[in-house]
Coordinates of C-alpha atoms in Angstrom, one line a residue:
X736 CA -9.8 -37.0 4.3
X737 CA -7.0 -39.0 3.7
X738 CA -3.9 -37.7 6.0
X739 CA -2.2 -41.4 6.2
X740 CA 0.2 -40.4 3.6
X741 CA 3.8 -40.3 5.5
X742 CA 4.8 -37.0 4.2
X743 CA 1.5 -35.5 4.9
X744 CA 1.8 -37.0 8.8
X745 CA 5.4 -35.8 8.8
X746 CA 4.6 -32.3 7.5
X747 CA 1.3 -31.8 9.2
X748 CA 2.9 -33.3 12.8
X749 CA 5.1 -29.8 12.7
X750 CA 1.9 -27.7 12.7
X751 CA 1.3 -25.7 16.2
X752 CA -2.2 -26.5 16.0
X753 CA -2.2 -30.0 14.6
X754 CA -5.2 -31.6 16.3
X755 CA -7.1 -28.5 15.6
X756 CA -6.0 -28.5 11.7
X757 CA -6.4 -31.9 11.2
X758 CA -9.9 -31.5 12.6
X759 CA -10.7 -28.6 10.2
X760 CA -9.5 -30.9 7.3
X761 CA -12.0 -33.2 8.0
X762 CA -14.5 -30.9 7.9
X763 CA -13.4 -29.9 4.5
X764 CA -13.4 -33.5 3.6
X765 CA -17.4 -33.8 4.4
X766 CA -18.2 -30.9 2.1
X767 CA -15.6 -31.1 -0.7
X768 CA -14.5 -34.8 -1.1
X769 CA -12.6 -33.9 -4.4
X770 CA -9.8 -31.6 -2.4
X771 CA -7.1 -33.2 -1.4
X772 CA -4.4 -32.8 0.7
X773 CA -0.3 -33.3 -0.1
X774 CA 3.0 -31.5 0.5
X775 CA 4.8 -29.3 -1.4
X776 CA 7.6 -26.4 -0.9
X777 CA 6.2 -23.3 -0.6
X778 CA 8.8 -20.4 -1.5
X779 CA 7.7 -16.7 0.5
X780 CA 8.6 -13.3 -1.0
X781 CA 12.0 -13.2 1.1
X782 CA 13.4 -16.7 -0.7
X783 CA 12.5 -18.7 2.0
X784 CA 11.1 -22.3 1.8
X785 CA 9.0 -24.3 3.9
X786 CA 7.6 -27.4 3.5
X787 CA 3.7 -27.2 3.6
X788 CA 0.4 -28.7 3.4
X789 CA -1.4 -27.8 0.5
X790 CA -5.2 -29.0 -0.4
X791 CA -5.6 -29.4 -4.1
X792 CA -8.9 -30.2 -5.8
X793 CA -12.0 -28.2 -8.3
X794 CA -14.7 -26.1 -6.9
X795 CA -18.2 -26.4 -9.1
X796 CA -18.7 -23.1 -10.5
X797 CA -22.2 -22.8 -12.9
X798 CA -21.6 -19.8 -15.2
X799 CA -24.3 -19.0 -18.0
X800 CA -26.5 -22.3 -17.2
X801 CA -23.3 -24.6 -17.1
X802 CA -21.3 -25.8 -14.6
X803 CA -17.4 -25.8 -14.8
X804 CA -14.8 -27.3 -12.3
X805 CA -12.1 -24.9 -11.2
X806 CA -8.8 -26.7 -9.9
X807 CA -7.6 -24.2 -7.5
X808 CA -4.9 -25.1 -4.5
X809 CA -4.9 -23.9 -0.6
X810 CA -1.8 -23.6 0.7
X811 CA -2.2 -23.9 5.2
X812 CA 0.4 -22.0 6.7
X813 CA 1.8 -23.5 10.2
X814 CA -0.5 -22.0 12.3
X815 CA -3.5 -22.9 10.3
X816 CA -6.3 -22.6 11.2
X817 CA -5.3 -19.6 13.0
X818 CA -4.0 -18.0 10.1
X819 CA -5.8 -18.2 6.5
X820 CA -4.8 -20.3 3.5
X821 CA -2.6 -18.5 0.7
X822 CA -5.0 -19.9 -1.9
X823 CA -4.0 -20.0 -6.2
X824 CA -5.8 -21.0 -9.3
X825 CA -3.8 -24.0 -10.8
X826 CA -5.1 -23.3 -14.9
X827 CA -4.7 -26.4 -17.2
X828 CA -2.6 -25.5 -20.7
X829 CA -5.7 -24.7 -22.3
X830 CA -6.8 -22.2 -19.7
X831 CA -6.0 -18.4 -19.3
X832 CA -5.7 -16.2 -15.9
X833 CA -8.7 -13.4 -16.2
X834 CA -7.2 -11.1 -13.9
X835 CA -9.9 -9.0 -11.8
X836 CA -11.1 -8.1 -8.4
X837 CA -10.3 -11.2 -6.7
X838 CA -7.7 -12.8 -9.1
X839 CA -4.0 -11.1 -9.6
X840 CA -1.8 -11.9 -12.7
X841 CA -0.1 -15.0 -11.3
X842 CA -3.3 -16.6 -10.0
X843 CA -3.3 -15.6 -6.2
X844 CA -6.9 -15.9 -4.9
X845 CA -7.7 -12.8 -2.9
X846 CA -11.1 -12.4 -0.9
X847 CA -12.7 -10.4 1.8
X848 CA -13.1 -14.1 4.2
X849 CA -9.0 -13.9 3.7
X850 CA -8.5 -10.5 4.5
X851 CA -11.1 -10.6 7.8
X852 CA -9.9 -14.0 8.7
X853 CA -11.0 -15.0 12.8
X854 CA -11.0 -18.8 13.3
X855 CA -13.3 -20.5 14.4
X856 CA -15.6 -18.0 13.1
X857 CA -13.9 -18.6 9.7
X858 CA -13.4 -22.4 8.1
X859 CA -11.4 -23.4 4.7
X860 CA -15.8 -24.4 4.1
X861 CA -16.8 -21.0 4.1
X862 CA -14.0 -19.8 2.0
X863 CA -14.8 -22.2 -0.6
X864 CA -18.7 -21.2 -0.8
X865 CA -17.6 -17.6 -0.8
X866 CA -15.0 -18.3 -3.8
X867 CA -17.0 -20.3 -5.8
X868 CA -19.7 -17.4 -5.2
X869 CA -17.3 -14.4 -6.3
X870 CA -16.2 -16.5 -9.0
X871 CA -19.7 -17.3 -10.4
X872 CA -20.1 -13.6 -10.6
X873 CA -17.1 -12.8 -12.0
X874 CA -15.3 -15.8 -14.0
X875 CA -11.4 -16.1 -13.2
X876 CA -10.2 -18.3 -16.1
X877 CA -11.2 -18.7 -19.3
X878 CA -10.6 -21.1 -22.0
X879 CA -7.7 -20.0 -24.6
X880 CA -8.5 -19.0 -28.1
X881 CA -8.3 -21.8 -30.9
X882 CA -4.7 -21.6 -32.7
X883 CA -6.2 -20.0 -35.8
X884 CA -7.6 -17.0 -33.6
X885 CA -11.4 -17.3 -35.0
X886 CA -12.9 -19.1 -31.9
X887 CA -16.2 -17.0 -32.3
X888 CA -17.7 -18.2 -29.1
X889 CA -14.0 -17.0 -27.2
X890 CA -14.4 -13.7 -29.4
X891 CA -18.2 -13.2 -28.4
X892 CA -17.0 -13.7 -24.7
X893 CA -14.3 -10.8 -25.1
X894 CA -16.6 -8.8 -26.6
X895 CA -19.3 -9.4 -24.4
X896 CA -17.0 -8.3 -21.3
X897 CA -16.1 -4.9 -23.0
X898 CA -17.8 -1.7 -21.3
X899 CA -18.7 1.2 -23.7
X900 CA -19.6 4.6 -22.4
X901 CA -22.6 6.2 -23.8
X902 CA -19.7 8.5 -26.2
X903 CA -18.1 5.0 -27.5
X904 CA -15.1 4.9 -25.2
X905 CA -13.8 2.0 -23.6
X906 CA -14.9 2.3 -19.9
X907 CA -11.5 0.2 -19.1
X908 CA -9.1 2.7 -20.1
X909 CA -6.8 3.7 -17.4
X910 CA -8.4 5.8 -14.6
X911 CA -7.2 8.1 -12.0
X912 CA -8.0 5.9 -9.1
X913 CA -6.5 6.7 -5.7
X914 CA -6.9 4.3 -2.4
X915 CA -6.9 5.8 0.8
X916 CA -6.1 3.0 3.5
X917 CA -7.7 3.7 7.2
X918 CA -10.9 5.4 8.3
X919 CA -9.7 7.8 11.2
X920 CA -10.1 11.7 11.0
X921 CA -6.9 12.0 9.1
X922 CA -8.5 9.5 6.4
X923 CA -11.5 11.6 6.2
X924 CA -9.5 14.9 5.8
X925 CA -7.6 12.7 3.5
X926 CA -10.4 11.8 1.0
X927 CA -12.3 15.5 1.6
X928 CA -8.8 17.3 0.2
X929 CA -8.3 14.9 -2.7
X930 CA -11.7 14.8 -3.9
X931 CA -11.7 19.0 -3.6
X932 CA -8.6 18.9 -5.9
X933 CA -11.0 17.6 -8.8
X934 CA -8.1 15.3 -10.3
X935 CA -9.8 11.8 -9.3
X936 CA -12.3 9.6 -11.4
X937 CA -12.0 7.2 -8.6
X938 CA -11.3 7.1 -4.6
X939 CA -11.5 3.5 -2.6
X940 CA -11.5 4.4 1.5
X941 CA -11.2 1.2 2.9
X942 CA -11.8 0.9 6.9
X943 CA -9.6 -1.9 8.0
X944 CA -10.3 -3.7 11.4
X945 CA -7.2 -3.5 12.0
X946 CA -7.1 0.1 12.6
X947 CA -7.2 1.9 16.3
X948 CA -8.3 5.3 14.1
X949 CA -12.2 4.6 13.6
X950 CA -13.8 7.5 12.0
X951 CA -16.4 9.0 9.8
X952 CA -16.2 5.9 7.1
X953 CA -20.2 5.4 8.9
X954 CA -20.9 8.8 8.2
X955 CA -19.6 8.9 4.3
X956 CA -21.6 5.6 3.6
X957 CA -24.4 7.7 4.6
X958 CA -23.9 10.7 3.2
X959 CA -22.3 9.3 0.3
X960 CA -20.0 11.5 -2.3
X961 CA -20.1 11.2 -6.3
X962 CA -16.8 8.8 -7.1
X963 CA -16.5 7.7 -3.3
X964 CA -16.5 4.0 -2.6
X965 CA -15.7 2.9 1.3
X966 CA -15.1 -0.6 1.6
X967 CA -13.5 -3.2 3.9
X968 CA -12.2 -5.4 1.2
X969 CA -9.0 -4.5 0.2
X970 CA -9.2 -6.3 -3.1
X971 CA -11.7 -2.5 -4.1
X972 CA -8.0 -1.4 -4.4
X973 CA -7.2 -3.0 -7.7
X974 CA -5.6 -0.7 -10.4
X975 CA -5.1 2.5 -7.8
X976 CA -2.4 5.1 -9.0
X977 CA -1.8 6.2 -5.6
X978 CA -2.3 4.0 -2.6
X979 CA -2.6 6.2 0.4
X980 CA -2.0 4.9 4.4
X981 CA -2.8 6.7 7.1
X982 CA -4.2 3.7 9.4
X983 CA -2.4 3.6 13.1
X984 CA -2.8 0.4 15.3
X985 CA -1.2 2.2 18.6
X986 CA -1.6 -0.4 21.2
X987 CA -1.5 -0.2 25.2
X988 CA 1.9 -1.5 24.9
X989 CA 4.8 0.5 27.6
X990 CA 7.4 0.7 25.2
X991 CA 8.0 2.8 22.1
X992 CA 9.2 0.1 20.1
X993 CA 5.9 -1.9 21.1
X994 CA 3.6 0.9 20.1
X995 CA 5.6 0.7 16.8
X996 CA 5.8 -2.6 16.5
X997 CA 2.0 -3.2 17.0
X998 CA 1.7 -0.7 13.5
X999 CA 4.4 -2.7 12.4
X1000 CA 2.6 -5.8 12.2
X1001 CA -0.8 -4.3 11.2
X1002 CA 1.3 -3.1 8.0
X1003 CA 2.2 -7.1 7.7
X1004 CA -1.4 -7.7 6.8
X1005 CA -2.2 -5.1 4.5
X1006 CA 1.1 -3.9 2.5
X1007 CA 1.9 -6.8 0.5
X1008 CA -1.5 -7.3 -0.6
X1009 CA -1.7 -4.0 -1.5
X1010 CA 1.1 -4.2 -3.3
X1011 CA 0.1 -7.2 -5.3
X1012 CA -3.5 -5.6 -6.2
X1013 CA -1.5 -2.5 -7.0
X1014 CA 1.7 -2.9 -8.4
X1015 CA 2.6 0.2 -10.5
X1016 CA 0.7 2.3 -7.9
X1017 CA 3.0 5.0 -5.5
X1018 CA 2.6 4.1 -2.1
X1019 CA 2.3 7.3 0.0
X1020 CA 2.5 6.3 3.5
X1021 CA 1.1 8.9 7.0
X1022 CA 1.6 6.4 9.8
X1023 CA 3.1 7.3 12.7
X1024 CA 6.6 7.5 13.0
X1025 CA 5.8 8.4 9.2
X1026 CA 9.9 8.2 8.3
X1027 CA 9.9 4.5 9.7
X1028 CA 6.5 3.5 8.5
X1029 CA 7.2 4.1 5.2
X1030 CA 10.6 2.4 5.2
X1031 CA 8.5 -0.7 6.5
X1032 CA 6.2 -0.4 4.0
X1033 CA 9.4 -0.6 1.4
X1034 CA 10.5 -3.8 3.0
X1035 CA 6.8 -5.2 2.8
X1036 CA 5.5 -4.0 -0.2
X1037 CA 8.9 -5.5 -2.7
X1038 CA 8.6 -2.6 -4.3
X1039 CA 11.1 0.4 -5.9
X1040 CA 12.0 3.2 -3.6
X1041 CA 10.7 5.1 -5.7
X1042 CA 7.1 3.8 -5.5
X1043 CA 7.2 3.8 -1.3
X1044 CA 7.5 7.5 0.0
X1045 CA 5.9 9.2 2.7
X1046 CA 4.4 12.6 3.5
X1047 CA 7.2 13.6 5.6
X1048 CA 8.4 16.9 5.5
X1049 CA 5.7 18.4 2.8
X1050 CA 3.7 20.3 4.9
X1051 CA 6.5 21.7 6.9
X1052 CA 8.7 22.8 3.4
X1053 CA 5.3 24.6 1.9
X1054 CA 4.2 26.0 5.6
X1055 CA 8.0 27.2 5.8
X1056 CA 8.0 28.7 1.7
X1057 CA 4.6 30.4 2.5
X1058 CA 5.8 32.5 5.4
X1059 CA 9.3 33.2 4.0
X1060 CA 8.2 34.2 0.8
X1061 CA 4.9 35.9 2.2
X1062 CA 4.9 37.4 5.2
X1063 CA 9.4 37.9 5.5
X1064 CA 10.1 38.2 2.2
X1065 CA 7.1 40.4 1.0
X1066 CA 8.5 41.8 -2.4
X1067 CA 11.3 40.4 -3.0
X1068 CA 12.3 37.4 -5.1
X1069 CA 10.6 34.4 -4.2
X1070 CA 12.9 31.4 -3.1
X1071 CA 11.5 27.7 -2.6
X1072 CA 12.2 26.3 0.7
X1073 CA 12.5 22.4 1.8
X1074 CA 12.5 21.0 5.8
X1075 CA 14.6 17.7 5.3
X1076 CA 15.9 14.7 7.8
X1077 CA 13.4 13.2 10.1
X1078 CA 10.3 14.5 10.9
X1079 CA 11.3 15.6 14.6
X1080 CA 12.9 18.5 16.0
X1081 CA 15.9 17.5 14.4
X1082 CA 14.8 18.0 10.8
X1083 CA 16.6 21.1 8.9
X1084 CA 15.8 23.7 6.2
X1085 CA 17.5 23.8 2.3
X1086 CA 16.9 26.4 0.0
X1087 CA 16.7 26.5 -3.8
X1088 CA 19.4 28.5 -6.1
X1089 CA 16.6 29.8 -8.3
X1090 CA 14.3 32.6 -7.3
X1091 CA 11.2 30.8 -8.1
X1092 CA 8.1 28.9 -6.5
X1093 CA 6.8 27.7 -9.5
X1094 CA 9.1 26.3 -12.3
X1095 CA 9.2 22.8 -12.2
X1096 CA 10.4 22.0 -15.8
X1097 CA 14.1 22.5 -14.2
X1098 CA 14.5 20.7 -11.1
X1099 CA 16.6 23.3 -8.3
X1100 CA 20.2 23.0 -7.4
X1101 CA 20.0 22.4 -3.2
X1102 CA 22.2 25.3 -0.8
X1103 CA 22.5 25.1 2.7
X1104 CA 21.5 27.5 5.2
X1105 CA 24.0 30.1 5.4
X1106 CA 24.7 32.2 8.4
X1107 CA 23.7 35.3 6.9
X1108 CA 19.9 33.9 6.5
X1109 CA 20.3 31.2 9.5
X1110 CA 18.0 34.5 11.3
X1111 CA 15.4 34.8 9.4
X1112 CA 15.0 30.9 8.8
X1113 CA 15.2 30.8 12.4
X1114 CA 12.4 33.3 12.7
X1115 CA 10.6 31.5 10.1
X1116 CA 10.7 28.2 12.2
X1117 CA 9.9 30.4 15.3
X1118 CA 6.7 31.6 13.7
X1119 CA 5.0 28.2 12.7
X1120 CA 5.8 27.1 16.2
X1121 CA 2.5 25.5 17.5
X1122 CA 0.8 24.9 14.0
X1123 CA 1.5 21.1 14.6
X1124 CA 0.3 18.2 12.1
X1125 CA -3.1 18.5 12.2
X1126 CA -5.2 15.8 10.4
X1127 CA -7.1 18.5 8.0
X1128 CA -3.5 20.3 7.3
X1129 CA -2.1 17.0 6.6
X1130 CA -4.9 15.9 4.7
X1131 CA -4.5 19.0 2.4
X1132 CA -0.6 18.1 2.0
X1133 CA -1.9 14.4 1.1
X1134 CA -3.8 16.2 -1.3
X1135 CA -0.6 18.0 -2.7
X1136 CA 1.1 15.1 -2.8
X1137 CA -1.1 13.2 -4.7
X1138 CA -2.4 15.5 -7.2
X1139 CA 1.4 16.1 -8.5
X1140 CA 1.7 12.0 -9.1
X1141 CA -1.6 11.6 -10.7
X1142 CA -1.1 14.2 -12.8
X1143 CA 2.4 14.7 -13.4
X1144 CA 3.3 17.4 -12.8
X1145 CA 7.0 17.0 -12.2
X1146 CA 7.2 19.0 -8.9
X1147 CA 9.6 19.0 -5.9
X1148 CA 8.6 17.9 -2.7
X1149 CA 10.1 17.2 0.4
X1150 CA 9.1 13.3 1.2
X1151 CA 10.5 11.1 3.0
X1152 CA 12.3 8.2 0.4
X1153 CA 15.3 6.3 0.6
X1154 CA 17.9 8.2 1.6
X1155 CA 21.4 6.1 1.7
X1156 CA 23.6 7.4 -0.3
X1157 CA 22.3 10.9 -0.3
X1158 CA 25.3 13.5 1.2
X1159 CA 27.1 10.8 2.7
X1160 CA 24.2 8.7 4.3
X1161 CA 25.4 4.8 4.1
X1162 CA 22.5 3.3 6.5
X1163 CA 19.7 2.1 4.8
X1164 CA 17.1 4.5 6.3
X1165 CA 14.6 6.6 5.1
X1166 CA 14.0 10.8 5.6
X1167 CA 12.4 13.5 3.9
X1168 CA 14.4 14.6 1.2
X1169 CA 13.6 17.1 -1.8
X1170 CA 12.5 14.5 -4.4
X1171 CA 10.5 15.7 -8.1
X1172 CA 7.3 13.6 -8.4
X1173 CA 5.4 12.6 -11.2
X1174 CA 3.4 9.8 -12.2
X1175 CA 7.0 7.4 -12.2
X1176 CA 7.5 8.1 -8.8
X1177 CA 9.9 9.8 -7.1
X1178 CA 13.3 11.1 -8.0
X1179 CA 16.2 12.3 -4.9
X1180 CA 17.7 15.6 -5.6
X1181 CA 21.4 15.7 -5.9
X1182 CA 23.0 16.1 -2.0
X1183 CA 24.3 19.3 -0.5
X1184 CA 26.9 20.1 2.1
X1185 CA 24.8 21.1 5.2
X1186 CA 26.9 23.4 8.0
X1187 CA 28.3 21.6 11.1
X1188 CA 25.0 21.9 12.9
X1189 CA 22.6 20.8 10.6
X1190 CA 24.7 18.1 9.5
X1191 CA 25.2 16.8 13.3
X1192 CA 21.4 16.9 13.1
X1193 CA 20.5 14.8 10.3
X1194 CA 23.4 12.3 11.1
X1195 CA 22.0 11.7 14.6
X1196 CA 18.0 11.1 13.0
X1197 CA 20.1 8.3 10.8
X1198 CA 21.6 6.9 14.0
X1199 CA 18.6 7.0 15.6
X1200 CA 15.8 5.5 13.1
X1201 CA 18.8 2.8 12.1
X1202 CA 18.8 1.5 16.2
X1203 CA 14.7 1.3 16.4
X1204 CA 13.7 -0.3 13.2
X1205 CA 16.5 -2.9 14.1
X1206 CA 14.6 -3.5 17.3
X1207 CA 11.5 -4.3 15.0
X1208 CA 10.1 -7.4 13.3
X1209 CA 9.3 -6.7 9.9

């Protein structure tokens, strides 16, 4: 391979591992003469540019009995080969972008060797075979129809890649298809609760290495369930409604903000990719510390507020309207009841001004706790004392969650969104808040003016979450 070029030398001299890349280059060189390398600005999801070596070149693909060159381009980070390449299609004018599995909208080349990447194990070589195999399989470009729209060979292709169901319906019509991210016991009690709501066609778990919760994903390929795929390609995402995370990475690190950090950058890997495969999904985020997780997950993902929440307060709200409306309130009219701020022993209770569980065509006015029911919310608080957040109670609240987005039902829960400029809040943090879900997202609830105490409460969980997740590298 040619790398006498003087902006290639220049370029490639920054690398950190530049006797090792250049090395790997060569290699490439041996097997795929046709890519070659040159240097480009690469521009990264923040605005930032870097100058970059990028291989550029056609794979042979044979599709039907002949064989087709695809120009694609590699893009090698820095730290290549350490890190994989950010790989693209590069269509001529006459070619269209088939988005599918492995191929996003703009062209961005995703794979299971990219996800699991481990040099030396992995090599630019086998990602090529494996690409040109995935895309024998499963075409990612396709030539563009002839100007007076009666290419019959282009309209027997298109016709030839619909699925009918045995009734005549299109088998690509929108699904219900919900991702569950991390194979630990809450993942488990995740998928168990969804699946016995009854409101999924589809459910993805995937198992990501990543992950310090390992759990029954074995067992489930084993004993496999009707509409349950586990995977550890993250590209079996594609087209989710709902992408749920519940994957932890807790490390042996001394710190706090190290044990978070080490999530932190496991989220790095995973949420943007996500996001890409899924981009009109709602992100529902159960990593631990869920309120800063999910506000991680915002930055990462590029997504709206609205589409990044977190489980937050849900289970406490409906643990704390079940046993104020059922076992203190037996009889009388039946108030909603939300646990806001940060899920900690700072969070606080709201309660609605209607006298009703269920109406959710109307979204509730919030009050504060008064001092004339501060008792028996107190005694409410006092009674679930001990229940914790057990994975199959936070599965079922998952569960909850979910089943109002995917089916749109419109219904307030307390989740942890966004909340600066909610009563006051100016810092850019996020805390469980009374939002009404649907299939759009989420939507806040107007403030209210909490008493001295509570207030003091949620305004030190703002101070708080603001000083660690500017201690973290996002």
């Amino acid at each position: 391979m040619d790398l006498s070029s003087e902006s290639v030398k220049r370029v490639l001299g920054k690398y950190k591992f530049h006797d090792v890349a250049v090395e790997e280059l060569q290699k490439v060189h041996r097997i795929y003469p046709d890519m070659k390398p040159v240097v480009a600005t690469y521009v990264f999801n923040d605005s930032s540019q870097r100058d970059l070596v990028k291989l550029v070149g056609n794979i042979p693909v044979r599709y039907q009995g002949q064989s087709y060159n695809l120009p694609i381009q590699l893009w090698l980070l820095d730290s290549f080969p350490f890190t994989p390449p950010i790989c693209y299609l590069r269509p001529t004018p006459n070619m269209v972008i088939r988005e599918g599995k492995h191929v996003n909208p703009k062209g961005r080349i995703y794979l299971p060797g990219l996800h699991n990447w481990d040099h030396p194990k992995s090599s630019v070589n086998g990602l090529l075979a494996e690409m040109i195999s995935k895309f024998e399989e499963d075409p990612p470009l396709a030539s563009k129809p002839g100007g007076d729209g009666k290419d019959t060979s282009d309209l027997l292709a298109f016709v030839s890649n619909l699925q009918i169901s045995e009734r005549g319906n299109r088998l690509d019509q929108p699904v219900n298809k919900v991702t569950v991210i991390g194979g630990g016991d809450l993942g488990m009690a995740t998928v168990m609760s969804i699946m016995a709501k009854g409101s999924v066609d589809k459910l993805v778990l995937i198992d990501i290495p990543e992950s310090s919760t390992k759990g029954g994903t074995v067992d489930l390929e084993i004993f496999s369930l009707p509409k349950v795929e586990v995977s550890k390609d993250l590209s079996t995402s594609a087209g989710s409604k709902v992408v749920v995370v519940t994957a932890n990475a807790w490390s042996n690190e001394q710190s706090y903000v190290g044990v978070v950090q080490t999530n932190v950058d496991m989220y790095r890997g995973i949420i943007p990719a996500l996001a890409r495969l899924s981009p009109q999904a709602v992100f529902l985020i159960a990593s631990q510390p869920v309120d800063v997780m999910t506000h991680v997950a915002w930055r990462q993902s590029g997504l709206s507020p609205t589409h990044v929440i977190g489980a937050g307060c849900n289970l406490d709200s409906e643990r704390l309207t079940h046993v104020l409306n059922i076992t203190l309130l037996s009889g009388k009219t039946r108030k909603p009841a939300w646990v806001i701020g940060e899920l900690s022993d700072k969070k606080v209770a709201v309660w609605s001004n209607r006298g009703s569980v269920s109406d959710q065509h109307q979204p509730p006015d919030l009050v504060p706790v008064s001092s004339s029911t501060r008792p028996l919310v107190d005694r409410a608080f006092e009674m679930l004392k001990g229940r914790g957040q057990r994975s199959w109670s936070v599965g079922l609240s998952i569960a909850d969650i979910t089943q109002t987005i995917l089916m749109d039902l419109r219904k307030t829960h307390s989740i942890s969104t966004l909340a600066q400029g909610w009563g006051g809040i100016g810092s850019e943090v996020f805390l469980s808040l009374p939002c009404v879900l649907g299939a759009n997202g989420s939507t806040r609830l107007a403030g209210v003016n909490l008493n001295t105490e509570d207030d003091a409460k949620l305004r030190e969980s703002v101070t708080s979450l603001s000083n660690l997740f500017m201690q973290l590298r996002i």
